[in-house]
CSV table of C-alpha atoms and ligand atoms in Angstrom, one decimal:
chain,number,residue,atom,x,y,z
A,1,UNK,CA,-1.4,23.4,-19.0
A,2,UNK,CA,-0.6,19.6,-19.0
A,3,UNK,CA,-3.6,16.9,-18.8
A,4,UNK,CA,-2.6,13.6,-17.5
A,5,UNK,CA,-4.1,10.3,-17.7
A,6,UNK,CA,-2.9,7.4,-15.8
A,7,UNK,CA,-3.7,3.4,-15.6
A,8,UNK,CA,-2.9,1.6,-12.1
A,9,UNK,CA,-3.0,-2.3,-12.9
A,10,UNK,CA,0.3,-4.0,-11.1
A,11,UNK,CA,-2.4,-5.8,-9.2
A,12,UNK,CA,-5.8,-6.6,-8.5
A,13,UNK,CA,-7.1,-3.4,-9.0
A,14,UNK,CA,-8.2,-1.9,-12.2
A,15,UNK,CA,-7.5,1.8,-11.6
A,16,UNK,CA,-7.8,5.6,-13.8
A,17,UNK,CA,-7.3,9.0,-13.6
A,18,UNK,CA,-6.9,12.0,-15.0
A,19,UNK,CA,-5.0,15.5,-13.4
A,20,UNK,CA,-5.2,18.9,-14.8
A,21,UNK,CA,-1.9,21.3,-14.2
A,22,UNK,CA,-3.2,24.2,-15.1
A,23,UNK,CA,0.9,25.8,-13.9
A,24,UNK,CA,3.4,24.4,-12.4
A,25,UNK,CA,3.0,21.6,-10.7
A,26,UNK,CA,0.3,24.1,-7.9
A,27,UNK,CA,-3.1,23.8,-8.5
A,28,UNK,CA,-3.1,20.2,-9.9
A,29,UNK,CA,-6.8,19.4,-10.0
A,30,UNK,CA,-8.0,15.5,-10.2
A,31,UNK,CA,-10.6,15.6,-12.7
A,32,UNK,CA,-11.8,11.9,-12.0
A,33,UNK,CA,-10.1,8.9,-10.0
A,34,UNK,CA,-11.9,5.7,-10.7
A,35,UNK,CA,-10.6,1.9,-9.0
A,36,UNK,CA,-12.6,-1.4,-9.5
A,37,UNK,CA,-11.7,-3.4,-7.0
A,38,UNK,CA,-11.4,-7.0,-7.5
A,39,UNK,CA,-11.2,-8.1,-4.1
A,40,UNK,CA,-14.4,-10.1,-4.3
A,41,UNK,CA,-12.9,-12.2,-7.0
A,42,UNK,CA,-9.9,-13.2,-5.3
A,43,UNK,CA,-11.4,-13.5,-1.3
A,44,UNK,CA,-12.3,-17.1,-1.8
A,45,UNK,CA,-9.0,-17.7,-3.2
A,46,UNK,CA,-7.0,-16.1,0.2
A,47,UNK,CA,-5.1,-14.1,-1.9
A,48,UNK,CA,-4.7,-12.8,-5.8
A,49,UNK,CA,-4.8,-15.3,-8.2
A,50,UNK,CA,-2.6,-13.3,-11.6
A,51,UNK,CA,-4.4,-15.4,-14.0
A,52,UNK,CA,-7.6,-13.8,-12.5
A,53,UNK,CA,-6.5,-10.6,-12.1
A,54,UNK,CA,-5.1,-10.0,-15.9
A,55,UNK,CA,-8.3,-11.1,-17.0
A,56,UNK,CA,-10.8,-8.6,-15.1
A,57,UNK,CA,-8.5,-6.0,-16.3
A,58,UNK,CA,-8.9,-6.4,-19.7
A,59,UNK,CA,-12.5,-6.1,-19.2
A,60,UNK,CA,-12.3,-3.4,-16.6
A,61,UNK,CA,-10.1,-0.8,-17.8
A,62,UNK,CA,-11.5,0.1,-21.2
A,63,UNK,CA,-15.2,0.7,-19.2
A,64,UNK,CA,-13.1,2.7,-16.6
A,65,UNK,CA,-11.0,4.7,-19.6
A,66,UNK,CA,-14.7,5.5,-21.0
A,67,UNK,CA,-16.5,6.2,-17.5
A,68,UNK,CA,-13.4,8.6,-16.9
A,69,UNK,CA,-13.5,10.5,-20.1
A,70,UNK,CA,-17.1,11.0,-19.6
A,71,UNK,CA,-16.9,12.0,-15.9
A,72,UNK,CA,-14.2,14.7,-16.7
A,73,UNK,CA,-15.7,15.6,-19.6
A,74,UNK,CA,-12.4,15.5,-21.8
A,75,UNK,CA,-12.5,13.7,-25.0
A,76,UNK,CA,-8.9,11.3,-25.3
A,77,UNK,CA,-7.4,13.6,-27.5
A,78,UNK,CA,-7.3,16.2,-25.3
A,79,UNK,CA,-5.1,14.6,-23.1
A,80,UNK,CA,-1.4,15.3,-23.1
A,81,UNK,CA,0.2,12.6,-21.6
A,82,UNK,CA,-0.5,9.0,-20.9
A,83,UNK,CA,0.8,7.5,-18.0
A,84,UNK,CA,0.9,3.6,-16.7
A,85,UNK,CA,2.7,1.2,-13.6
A,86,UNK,CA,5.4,-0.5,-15.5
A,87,UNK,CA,6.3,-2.7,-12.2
A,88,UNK,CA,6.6,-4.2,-9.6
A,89,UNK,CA,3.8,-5.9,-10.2
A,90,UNK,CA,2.5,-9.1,-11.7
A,91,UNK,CA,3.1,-9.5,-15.3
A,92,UNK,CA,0.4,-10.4,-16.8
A,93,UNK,CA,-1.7,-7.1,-14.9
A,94,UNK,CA,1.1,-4.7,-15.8
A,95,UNK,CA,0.9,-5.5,-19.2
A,96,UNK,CA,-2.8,-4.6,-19.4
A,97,UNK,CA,-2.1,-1.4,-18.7
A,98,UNK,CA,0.7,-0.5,-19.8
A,99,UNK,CA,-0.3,-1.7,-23.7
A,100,UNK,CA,-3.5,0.6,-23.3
A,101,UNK,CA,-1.2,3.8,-22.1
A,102,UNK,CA,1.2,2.5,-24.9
A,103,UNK,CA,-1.7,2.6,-27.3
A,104,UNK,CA,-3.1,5.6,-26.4
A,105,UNK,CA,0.3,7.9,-26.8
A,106,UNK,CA,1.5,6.3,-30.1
A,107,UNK,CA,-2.1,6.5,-31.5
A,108,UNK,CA,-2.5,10.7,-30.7
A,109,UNK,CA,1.5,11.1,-30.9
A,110,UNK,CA,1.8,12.2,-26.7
A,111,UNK,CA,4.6,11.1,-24.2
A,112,UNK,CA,3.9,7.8,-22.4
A,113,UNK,CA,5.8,7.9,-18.4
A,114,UNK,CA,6.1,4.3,-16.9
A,115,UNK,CA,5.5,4.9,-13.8
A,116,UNK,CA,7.4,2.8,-11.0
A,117,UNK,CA,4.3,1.6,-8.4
A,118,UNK,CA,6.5,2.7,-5.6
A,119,UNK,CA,7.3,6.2,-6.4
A,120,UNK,CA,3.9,6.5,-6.8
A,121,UNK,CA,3.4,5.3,-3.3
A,122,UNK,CA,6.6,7.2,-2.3
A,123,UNK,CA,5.1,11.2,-3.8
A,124,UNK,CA,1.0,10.3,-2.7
A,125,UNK,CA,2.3,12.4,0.5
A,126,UNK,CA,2.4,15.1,-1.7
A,127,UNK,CA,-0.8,15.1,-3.7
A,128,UNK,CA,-2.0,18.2,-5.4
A,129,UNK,CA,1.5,19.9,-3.6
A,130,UNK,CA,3.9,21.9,-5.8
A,131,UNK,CA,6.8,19.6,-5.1
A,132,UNK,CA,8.2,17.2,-3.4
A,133,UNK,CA,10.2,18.0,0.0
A,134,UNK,CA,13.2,16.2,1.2
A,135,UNK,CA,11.9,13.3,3.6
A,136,UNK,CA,12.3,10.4,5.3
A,137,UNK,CA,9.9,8.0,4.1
A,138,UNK,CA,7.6,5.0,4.8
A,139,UNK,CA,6.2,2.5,1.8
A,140,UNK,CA,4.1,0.3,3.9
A,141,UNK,CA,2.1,-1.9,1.3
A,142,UNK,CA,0.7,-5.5,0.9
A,143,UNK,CA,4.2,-6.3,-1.2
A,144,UNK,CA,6.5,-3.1,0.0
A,145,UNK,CA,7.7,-2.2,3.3
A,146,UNK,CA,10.8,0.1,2.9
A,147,UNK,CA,12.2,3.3,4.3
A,148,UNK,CA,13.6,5.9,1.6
A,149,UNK,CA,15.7,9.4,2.3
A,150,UNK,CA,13.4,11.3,-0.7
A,151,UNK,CA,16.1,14.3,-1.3
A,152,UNK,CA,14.0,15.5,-4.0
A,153,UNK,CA,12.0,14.0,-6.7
A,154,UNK,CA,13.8,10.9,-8.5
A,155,UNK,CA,16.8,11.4,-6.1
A,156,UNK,CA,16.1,8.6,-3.6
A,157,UNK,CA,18.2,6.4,-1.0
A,158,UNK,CA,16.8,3.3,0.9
A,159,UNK,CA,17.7,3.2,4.0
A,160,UNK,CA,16.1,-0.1,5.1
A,161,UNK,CA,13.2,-2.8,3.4
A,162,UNK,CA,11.6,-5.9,4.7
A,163,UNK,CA,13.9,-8.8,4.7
A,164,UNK,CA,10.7,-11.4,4.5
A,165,UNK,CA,6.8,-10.3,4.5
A,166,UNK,CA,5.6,-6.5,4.1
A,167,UNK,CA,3.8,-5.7,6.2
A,168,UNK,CA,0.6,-6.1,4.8
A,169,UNK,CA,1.3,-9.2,3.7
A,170,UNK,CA,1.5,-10.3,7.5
A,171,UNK,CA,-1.4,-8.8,8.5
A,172,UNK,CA,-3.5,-10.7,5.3
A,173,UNK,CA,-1.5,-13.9,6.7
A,174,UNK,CA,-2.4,-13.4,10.4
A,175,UNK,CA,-6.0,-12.4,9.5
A,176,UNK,CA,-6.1,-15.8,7.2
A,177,UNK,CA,-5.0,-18.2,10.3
A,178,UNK,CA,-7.8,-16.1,12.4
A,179,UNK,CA,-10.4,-16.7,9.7
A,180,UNK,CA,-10.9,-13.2,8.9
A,181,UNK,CA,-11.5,-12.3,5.2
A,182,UNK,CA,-9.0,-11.1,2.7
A,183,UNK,CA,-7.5,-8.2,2.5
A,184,UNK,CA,-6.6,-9.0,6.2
A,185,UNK,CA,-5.3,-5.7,7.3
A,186,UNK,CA,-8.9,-3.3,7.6
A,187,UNK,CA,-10.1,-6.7,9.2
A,188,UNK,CA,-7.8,-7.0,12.0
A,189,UNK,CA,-7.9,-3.3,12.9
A,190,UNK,CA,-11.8,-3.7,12.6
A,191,UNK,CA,-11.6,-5.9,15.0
A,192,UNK,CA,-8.9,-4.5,17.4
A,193,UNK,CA,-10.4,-1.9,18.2
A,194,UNK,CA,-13.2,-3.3,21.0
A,195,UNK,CA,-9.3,-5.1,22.2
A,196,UNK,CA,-6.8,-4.8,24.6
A,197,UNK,CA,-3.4,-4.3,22.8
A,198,UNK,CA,-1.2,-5.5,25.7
A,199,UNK,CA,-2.8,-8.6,26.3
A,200,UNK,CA,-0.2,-10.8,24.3
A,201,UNK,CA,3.4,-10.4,24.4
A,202,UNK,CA,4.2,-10.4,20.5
A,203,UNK,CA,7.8,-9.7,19.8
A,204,UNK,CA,8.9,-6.3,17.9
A,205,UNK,CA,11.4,-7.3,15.9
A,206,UNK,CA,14.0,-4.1,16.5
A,207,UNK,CA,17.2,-5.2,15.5
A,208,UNK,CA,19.7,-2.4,14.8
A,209,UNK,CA,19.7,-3.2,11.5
A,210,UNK,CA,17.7,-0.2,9.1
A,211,UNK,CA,15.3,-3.2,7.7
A,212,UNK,CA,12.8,-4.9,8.8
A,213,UNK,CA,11.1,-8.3,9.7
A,214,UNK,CA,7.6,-9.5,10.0
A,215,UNK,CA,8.0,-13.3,9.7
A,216,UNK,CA,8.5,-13.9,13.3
A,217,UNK,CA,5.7,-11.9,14.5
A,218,UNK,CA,3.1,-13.9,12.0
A,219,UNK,CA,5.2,-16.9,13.3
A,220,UNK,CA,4.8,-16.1,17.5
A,221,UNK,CA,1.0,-15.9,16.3
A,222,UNK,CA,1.0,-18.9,14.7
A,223,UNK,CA,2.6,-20.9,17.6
A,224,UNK,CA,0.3,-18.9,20.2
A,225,UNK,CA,-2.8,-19.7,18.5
A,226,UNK,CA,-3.2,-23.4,19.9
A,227,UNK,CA,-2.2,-22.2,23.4
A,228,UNK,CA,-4.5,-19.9,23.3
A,229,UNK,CA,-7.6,-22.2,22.3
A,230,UNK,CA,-6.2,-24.7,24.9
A,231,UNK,CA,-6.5,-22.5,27.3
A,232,UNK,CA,-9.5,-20.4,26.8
A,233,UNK,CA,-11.8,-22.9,25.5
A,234,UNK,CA,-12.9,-24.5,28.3
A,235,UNK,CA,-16.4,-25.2,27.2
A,236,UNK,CA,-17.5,-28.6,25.9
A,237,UNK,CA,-16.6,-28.0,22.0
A,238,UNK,CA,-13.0,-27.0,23.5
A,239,UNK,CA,-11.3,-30.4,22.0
A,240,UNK,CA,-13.1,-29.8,18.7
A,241,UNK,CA,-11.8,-26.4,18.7
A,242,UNK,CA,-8.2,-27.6,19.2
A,243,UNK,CA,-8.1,-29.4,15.8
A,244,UNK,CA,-10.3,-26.7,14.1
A,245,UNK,CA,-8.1,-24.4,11.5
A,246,UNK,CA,-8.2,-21.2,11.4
A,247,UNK,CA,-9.0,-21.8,15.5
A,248,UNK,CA,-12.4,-20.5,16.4
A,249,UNK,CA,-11.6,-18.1,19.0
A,250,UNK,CA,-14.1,-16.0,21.3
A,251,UNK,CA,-14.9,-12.7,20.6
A,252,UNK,CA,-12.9,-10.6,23.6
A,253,UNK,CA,-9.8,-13.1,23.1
A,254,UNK,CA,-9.5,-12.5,19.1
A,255,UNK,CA,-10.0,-8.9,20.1
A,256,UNK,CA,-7.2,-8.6,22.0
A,257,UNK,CA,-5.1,-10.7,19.9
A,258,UNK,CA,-5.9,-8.6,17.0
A,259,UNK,CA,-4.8,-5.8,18.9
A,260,UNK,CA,-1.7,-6.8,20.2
A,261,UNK,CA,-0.6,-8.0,17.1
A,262,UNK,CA,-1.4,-4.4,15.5
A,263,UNK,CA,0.2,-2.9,18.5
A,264,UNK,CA,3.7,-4.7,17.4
A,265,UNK,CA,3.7,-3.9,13.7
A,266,UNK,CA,2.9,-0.3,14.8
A,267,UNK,CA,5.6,-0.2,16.6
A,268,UNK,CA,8.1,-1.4,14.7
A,269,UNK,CA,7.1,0.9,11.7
A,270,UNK,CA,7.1,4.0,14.4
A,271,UNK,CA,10.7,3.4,16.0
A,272,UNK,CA,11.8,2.7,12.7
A,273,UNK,CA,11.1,5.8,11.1
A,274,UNK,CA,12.0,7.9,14.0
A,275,UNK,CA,15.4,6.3,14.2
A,276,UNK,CA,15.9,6.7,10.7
A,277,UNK,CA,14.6,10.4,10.4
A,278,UNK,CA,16.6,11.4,13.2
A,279,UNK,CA,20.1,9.7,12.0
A,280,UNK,CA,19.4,11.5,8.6
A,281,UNK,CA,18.5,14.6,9.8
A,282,UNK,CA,15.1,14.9,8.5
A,283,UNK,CA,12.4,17.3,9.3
A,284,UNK,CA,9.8,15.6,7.7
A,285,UNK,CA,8.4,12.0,7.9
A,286,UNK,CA,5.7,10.9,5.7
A,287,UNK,CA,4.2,7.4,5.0
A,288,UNK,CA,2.1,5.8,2.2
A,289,UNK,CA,0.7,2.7,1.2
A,290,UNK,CA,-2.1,0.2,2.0
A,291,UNK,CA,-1.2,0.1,5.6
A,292,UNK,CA,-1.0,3.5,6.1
A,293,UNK,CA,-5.1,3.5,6.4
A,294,UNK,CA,-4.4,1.9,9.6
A,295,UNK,CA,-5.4,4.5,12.0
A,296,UNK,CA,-3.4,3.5,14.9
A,297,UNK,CA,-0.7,3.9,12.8
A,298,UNK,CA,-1.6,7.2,11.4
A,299,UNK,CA,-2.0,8.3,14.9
A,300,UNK,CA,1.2,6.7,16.5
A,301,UNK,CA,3.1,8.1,14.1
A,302,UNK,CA,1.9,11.7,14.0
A,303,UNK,CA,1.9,11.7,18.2
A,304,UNK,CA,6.2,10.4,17.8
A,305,UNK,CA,6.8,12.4,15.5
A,306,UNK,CA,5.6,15.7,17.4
A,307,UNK,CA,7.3,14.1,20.2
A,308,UNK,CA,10.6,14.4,18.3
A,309,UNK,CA,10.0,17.4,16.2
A,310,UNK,CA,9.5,16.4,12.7
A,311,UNK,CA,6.8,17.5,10.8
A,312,UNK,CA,4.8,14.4,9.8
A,313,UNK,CA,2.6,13.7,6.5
A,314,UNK,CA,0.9,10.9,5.6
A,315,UNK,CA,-1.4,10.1,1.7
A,316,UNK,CA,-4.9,10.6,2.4
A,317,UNK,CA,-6.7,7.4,2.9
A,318,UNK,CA,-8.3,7.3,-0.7
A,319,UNK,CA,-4.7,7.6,-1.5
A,320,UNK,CA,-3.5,4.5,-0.3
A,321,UNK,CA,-4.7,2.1,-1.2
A,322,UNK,CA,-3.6,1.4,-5.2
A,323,UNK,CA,-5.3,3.9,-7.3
A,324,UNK,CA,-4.2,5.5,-10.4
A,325,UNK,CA,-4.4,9.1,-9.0
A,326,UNK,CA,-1.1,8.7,-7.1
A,327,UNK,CA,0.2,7.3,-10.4
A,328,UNK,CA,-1.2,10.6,-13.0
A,329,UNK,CA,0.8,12.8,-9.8
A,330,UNK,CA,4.1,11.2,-9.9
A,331,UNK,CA,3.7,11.2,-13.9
A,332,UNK,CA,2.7,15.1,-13.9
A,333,UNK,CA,5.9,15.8,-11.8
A,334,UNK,CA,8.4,14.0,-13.8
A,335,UNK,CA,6.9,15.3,-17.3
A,336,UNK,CA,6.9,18.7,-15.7
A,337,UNK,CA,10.9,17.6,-15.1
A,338,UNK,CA,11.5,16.3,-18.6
A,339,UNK,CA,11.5,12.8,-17.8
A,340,UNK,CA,9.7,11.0,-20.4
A,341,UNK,CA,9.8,7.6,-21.1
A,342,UNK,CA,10.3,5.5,-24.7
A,343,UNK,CA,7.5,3.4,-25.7
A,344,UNK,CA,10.1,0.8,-25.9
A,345,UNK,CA,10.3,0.6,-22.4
A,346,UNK,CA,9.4,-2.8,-21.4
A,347,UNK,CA,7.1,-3.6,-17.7
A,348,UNK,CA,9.5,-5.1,-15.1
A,349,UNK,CA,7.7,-7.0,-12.4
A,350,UNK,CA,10.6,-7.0,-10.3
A,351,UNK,CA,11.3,-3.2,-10.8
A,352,UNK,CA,13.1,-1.9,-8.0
A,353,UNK,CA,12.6,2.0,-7.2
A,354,UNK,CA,16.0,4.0,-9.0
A,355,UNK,CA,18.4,5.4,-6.3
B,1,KG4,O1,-1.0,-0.4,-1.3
B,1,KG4,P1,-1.9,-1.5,-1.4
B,1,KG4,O2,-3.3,-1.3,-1.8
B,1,KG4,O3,-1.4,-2.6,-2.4
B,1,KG4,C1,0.0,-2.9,-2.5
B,1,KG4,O4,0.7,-2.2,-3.3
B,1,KG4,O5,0.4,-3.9,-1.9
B,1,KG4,O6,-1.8,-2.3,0.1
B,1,KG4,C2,-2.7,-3.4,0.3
B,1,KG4,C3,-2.3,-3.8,1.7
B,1,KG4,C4,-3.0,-5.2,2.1
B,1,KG4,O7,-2.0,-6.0,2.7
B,1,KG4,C5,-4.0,-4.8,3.2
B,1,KG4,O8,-4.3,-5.8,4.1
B,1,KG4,C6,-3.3,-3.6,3.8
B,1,KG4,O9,-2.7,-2.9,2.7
B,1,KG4,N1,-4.2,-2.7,4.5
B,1,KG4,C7,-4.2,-2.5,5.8
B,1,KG4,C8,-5.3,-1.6,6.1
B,1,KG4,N2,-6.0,-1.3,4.9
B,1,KG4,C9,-5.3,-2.0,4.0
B,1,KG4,N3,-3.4,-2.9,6.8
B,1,KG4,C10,-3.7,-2.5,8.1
B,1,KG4,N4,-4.7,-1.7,8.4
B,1,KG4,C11,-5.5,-1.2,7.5
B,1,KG4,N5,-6.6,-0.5,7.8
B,2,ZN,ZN1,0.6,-0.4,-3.9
């Protein structure tokens, strides 16, 4: 029986768990998952400000490490593993918890795993499942938006990543020039959905290139915006409007703009990942990451991919979203595998997922 704690802090949330294997990797049972978001912290900001961030950790993840013991009714030395995201990330919030994982394992001589943030992402598909299936892949996140051939667990290939903004990012961006709060992306599809998604021609950037783009996209929005308040603001604060950023827009109008720029990054991600899982033969396609909540997307996806065949799998919502859950699995799975890490192993911001 293995009993897994994990810390999630690459970013601005503070996150714990802890998973009981009682054998094999079948039957892993989540005992707690705990997040503290700091999203109120950093809205007035537009976006996450490190210095911030590493701060509200430190005072976040001891009370989480003590409401998670207590919640799961395990005392720390009962644990027999300590887990942590050693990158990507921001420095300053990796280090947080990776020194308190770090701490932990040297002080009650257990194996520490540094966890790469993306596998995490990558295996949340799998939660709670035996193993890990080979798959084509989506990471869709506010820093990550890549397509990986998973042959089996640690034995990845990318097949294509964002050349310029994730796709989160552009939807936080979009959502910021439409004076919608951060994080933009559960915004925008708030709003979409009382709009109509074909109202604005947004380009899909479809290349025949594996990777993908969202600049232009957040870029055709940016130059539409004044049209748009030029010509739908024919009321007497129109002028005032015109020099007025973000543009105030009317309800039906940032409806429909909201969902016709959903509509494109939808696509994208769906013809994508049915190109790739067709050229690499897959059977399965799953997808993780922030995004992923996006129910269009969720939905788009699953109808394609029964279109084509393939057997489609996406994290549950809760899963999603950074959380230290995702992180305790993929740590469970590669203990289970013998891959242990040395406490000498150092954070990476800029870790890049091992292929
Ligand atoms: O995975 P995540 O929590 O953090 C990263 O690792 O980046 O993803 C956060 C991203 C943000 O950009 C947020 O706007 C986006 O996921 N997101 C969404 C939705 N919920 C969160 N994007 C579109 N639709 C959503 N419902
Ligand atoms: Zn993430």
């Amino acid at each position: 029986m293995n009993t897994i704690l994990a810390l999630e802090t690459s970013c601005d949330e503070t996150a714990v768990a802890i998973l009981r294997c009682a054998n094999g990797n079948s039957g892993a049972k989540l005992l707690t998952s705990e997040v503290a978001s700091q999203v109120a912290e950093h809205e007035k900001y537009g976006g996450i400000v490190p210095e911030i961030a590493s701060r509200n950790h430190l005072v976040n993840a001891p009370r989480l490490l003590e409401r998670a013991t207590r919640d799961a009714k395990i005392h720390l030395s009962a644990i027999d593993a300590f887990a942590a995201t050693s990158g990507p990330g921001l420095a300053t919030s990796l280090m947080v918890g990776a020194s308190i994982a770090k701490g932990l394992a040297i002080g009650l001589s257990k194996p520490y795993l540094a966890i790469n943030h993306l596998e995490g992402h990558l295996l949340s598909p799998f939660f709670g499942e035996e193993g890990v299936r080979r798959n084509v892949s989506l990471v869709v996140s506010g820093g990550h938006t890549m397509s990986i051939l998973v042959r089996a667990l640690a034995d990845y290939q990318l097949i294509g990543r964002t050349v310029d903004d994730a796709a989160g990012e552009a939807f936080d961006k979009v959502a910021r020039m439409l004076g919608l709060p951060y994080p933009g992306g559960p915004e925008i599809e708030r709003v979409a959905r009382a709009g109509d998604p074909t109202r604005f021609d947004l380009p899909r950037s479809m290349s025949d290139s594996e990777n993908f783009s969202f600049s232009g996209l957040k870029t055709a929005v940016r130059y539409l915006l004044p049209k748009i308040v030029e010509r739908f603001s024919e009321t007497p604060d129109g002028e005032q409007r015109l020099t007025q950023t973000p543009y105030k827009l009317d309800e039906r109008v940032l409806a429909d703009l909201c969902a016709s720029f959903q509509q494109a990054v939808v696509e994208v991600l769906v013809r994508k990942a049915i190109t790739a899982a067709r050229k690499y033969n897959a059977d399965l396609v799953t997808m993780s990451g922030g995004v992923v909540c996006n129910r269009q997307l969720r939905q788009q996806m699953a109808d394609a991919c029964a279109c084509e065949g393939f057997e489609f799998k996406s994290a549950g919502s809760w899963l999603c979203t950074d959380n230290a859950a995702m992180i305790a699995f993929t740590a469970l799975l590669r203990l289970e595998a013998g891959l242990e890490s040395q406490v000498t192993e150092e954070i990476d911001p800029s870790l890049a997922l091992t292929l």
